[in-house]
C-alpha positions as a Python dict, from the first residue, in 0.01 Angstrom:
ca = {
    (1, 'X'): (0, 0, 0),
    (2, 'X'): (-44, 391, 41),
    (3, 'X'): (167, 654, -114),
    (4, 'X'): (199, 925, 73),
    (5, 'X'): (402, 1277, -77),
    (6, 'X'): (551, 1424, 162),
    (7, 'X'): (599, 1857, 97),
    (8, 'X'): (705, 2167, 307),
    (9, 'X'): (945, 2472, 235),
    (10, 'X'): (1287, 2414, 250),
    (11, 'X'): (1455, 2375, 564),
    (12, 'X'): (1122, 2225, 735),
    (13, 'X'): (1302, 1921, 793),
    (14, 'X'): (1125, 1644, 552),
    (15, 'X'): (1489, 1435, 538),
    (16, 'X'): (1421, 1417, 949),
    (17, 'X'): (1088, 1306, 919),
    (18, 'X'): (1148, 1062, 591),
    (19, 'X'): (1425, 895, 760),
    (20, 'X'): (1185, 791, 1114),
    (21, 'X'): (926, 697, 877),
    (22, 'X'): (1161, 462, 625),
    (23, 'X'): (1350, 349, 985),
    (24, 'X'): (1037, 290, 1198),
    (25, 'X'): (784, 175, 968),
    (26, 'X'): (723, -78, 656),
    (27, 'X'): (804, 184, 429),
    (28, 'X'): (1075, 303, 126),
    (29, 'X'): (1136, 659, 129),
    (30, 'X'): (1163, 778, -318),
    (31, 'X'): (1311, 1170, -311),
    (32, 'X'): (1264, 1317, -613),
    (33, 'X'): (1557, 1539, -549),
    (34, 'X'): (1807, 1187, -553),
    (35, 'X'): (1636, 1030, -857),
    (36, 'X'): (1702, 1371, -1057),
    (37, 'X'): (2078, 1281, -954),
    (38, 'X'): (2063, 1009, -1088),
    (39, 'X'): (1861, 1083, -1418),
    (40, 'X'): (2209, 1310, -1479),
    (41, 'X'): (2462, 1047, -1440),
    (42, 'X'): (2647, 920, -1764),
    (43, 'X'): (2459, 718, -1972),
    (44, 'X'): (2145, 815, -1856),
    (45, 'X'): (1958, 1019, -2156),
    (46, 'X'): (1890, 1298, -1934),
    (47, 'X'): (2315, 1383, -1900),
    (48, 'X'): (2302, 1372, -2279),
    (49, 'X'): (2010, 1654, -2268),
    (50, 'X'): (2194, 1845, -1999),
    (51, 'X'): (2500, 1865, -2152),
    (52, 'X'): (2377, 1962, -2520),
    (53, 'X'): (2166, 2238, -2349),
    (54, 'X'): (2433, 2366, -2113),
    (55, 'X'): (2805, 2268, -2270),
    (56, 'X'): (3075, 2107, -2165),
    (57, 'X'): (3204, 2337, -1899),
    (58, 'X'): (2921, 2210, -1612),
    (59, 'X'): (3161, 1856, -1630),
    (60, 'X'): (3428, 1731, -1415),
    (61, 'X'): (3755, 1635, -1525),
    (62, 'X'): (3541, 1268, -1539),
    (63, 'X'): (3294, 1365, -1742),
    (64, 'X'): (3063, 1314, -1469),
    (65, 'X'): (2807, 1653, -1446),
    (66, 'X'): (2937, 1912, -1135),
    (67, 'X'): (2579, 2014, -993),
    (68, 'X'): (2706, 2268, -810),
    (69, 'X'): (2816, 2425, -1116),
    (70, 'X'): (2513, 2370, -1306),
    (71, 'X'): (2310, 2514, -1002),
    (72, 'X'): (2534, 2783, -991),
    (73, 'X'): (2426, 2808, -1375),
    (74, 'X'): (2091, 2839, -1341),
    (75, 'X'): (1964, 2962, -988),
    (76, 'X'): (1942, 3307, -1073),
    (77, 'X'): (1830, 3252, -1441),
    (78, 'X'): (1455, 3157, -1455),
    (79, 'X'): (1475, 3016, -1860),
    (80, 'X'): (1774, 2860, -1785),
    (81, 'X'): (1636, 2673, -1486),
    (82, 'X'): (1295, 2624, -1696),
    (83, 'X'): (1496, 2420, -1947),
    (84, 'X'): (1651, 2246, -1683),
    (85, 'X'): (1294, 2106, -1539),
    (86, 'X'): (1217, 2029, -1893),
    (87, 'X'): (1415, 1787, -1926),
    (88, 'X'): (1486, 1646, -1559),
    (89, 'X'): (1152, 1665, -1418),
    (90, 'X'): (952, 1394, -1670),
    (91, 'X'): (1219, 1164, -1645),
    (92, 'X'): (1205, 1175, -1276),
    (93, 'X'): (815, 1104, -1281),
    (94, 'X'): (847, 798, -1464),
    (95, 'X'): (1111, 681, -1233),
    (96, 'X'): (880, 739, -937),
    (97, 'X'): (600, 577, -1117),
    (98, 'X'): (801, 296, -1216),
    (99, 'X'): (923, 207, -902),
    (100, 'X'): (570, 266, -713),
    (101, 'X'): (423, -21, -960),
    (102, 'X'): (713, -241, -891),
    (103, 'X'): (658, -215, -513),
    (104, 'X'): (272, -245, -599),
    (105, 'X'): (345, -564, -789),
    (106, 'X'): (591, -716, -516),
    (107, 'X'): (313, -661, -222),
    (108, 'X'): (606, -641, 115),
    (109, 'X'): (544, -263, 195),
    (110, 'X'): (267, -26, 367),
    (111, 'X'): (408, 307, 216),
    (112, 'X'): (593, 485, -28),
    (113, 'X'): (689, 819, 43),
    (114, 'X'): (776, 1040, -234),
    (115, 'X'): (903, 1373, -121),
    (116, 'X'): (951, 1598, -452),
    (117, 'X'): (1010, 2003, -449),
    (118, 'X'): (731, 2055, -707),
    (119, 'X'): (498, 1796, -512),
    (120, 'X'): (200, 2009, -559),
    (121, 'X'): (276, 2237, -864),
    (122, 'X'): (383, 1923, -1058),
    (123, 'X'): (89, 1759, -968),
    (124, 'X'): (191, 1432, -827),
    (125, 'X'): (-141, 1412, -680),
    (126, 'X'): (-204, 1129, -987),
    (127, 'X'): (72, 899, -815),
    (128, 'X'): (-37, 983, -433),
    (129, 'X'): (-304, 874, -248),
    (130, 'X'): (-257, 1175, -1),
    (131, 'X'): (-13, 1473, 67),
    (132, 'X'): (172, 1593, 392),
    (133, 'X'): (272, 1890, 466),
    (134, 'X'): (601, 1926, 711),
    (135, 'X'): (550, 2264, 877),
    (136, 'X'): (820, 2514, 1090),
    (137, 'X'): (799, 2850, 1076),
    (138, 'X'): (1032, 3092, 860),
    (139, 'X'): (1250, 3205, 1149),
    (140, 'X'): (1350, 2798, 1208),
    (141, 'X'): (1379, 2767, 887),
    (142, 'X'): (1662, 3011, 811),
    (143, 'X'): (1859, 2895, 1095),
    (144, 'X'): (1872, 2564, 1005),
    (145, 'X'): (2008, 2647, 662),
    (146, 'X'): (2260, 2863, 776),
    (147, 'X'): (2394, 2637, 1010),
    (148, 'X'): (2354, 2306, 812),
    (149, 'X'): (2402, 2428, 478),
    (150, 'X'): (2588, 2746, 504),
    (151, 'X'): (2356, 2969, 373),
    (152, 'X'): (2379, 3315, 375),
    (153, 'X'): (2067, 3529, 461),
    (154, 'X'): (2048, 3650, 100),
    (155, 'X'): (2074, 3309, -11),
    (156, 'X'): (1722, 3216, 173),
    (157, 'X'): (1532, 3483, 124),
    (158, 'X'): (1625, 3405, -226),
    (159, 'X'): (1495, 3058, -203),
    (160, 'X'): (1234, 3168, 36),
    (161, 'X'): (1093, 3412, -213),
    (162, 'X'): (993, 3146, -466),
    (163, 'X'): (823, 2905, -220),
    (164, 'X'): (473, 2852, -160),
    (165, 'X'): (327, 3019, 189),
    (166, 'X'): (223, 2745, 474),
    (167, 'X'): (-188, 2831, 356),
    (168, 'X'): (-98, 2762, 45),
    (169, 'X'): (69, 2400, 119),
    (170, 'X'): (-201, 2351, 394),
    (171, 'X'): (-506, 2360, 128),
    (172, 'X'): (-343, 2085, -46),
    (173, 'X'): (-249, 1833, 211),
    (174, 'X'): (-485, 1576, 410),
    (175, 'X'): (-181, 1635, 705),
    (176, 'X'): (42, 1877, 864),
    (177, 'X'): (330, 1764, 1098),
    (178, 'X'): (455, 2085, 1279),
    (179, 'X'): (813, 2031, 1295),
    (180, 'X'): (955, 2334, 1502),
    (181, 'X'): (1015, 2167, 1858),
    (182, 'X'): (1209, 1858, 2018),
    (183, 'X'): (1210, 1511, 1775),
    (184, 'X'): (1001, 1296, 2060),
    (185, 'X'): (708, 1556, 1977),
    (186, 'X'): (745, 1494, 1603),
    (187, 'X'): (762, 1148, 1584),
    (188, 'X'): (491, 1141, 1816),
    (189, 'X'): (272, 1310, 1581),
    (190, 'X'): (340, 1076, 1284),
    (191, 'X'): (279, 754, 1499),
    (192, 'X'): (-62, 956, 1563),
    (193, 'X'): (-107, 988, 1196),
    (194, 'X'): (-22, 630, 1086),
    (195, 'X'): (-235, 483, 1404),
    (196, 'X'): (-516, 677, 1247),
    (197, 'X'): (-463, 467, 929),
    (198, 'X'): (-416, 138, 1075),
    (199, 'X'): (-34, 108, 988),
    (200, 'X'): (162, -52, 1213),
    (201, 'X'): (550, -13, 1314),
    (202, 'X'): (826, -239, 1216),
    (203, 'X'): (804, -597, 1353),
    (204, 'X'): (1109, -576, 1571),
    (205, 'X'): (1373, -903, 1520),
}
C-alpha cells in the first residue's frame, strides 16, 4: 500500500482529483482539512482546547464550535491562528497516522491519499511515500473561488499571499498533475501516473 499526499494552492482543484482517485481506484481519500473538523467536535479534547483559548462566543446555540466564526477570528490574526495550529494540527497527525496503520494492518487497499494544507511545511513527508503536486495557474485559480466559494478578489490575494509559489511545491513533489483544462485530460494524466506504478483501476462488479 502507497501513501501518496496530495498538495497544490488553493483553488487547484485537489477535491476534483481526490474524488476520481477514491471513485476509480482501490483507494481512501484522508483530508486533513475534514479530520481537523472533526478533532473540534464536542467531546473531542481538541473543542475543549479551542474553546478555553478562544471563549465561548465561537459556539452555537448547541454548543457545537461555529467555524466560520472562529475563522473569522483568526484569518487576519497570525498568533491567533498560530495557537489555533497548535492545538489542531498534532491531533490531526495522529489521526492520519492512526488510520494509515489501520489500513496497513487490514491489507484491502493500494493507496491512501492524504491531502493536508501544510503537506510540505508540516512535514508529512514521514507518513508519505511520495507527494503530488495539483497545478493551475493563478488566473484559474481566482475564478474558481469566486464563483464556487464567493470570494472576493481581496479575499484571494489574501489567501494567495501566504501560499507557496508552483517552484516551490514542484521541488518537493515526485508528480505534478496540471489541472487547468477539460477533466478527460486530467484524469488521463493520473491513470498515466498510477500505470507507471503498477496500480490498477477498480475491479468493476
Amino acid at each position: 500500500m502507497k501513501v501518496i499526499g496530495i498538495t497544490g494552492g488553493v483553488g487547484s482543484g485537489k477535491s476534483t482529483i481526490l474524488e476520481y482517485i477514491g471513485r476509480v481506484y482501490n483507494a481512501r481519500v484522508i483530508q486533513a482539512d475534514k479530520v481537523g473538523h472533526l478533532m473540534m467536535e464536542t467531546g473531542q479534547p481538541g473543542y475543549y482546547q479551542v474553546v478555553e483559548t478562544f471563549g465561548s462566543g465561537i459556539l452555537n446555540g448547541d454548543q457545537t464550535v461555529n467555524r466560520a466564526k472562529l475563522s473569522a477570528l483568526v484569518f487576519e490574526k497570525p498568533e491567533l491562528l498560530a495557537k489555533l495550529e497548535k492545538i489542531i494540527h498534532p491531533a490531526v497527525k495522529a489521526y492520519i497516522v492512526e488510520e494509515i496503520d489501520k489500513e496497513r494492518t487490514a491489507g484491502k487497499l493500494s493507496l491512501v491519499l492524504v491531502e493536508a494544507a501544510l503537506l510540505i511545511e508540516d512535514n508529512y513527508r514521514v507518513l508519505c511515500d511520495e507527494f503530488w503536486y495539483i497545478y493551475a495557474a493563478d488566473e484559474i485559480r481566482r475564478e474558481r473561488l469566486k464563483r464556487w466559494r464567493g470570494y472576493s478578489d481581496e479575499k484571494v490575494d489574501r489567501i494567495m499571499a501566504h501560499q507557496m509559489s508552483a517552484e516551490e511545491y514542484r521541488r518537493h513533489c515526485e508528480e505534478e498533475i496540471d489541472n487547468n483544462g477539460e477533466l478527460s485530460d486530467v484524469y488521463g494524466q493520473i491513470d498515466q501516473i498510477m500505470k507507471k506504478r503498477g496500480i490498477h483501476k477498480r475491479q468493476k462488479m
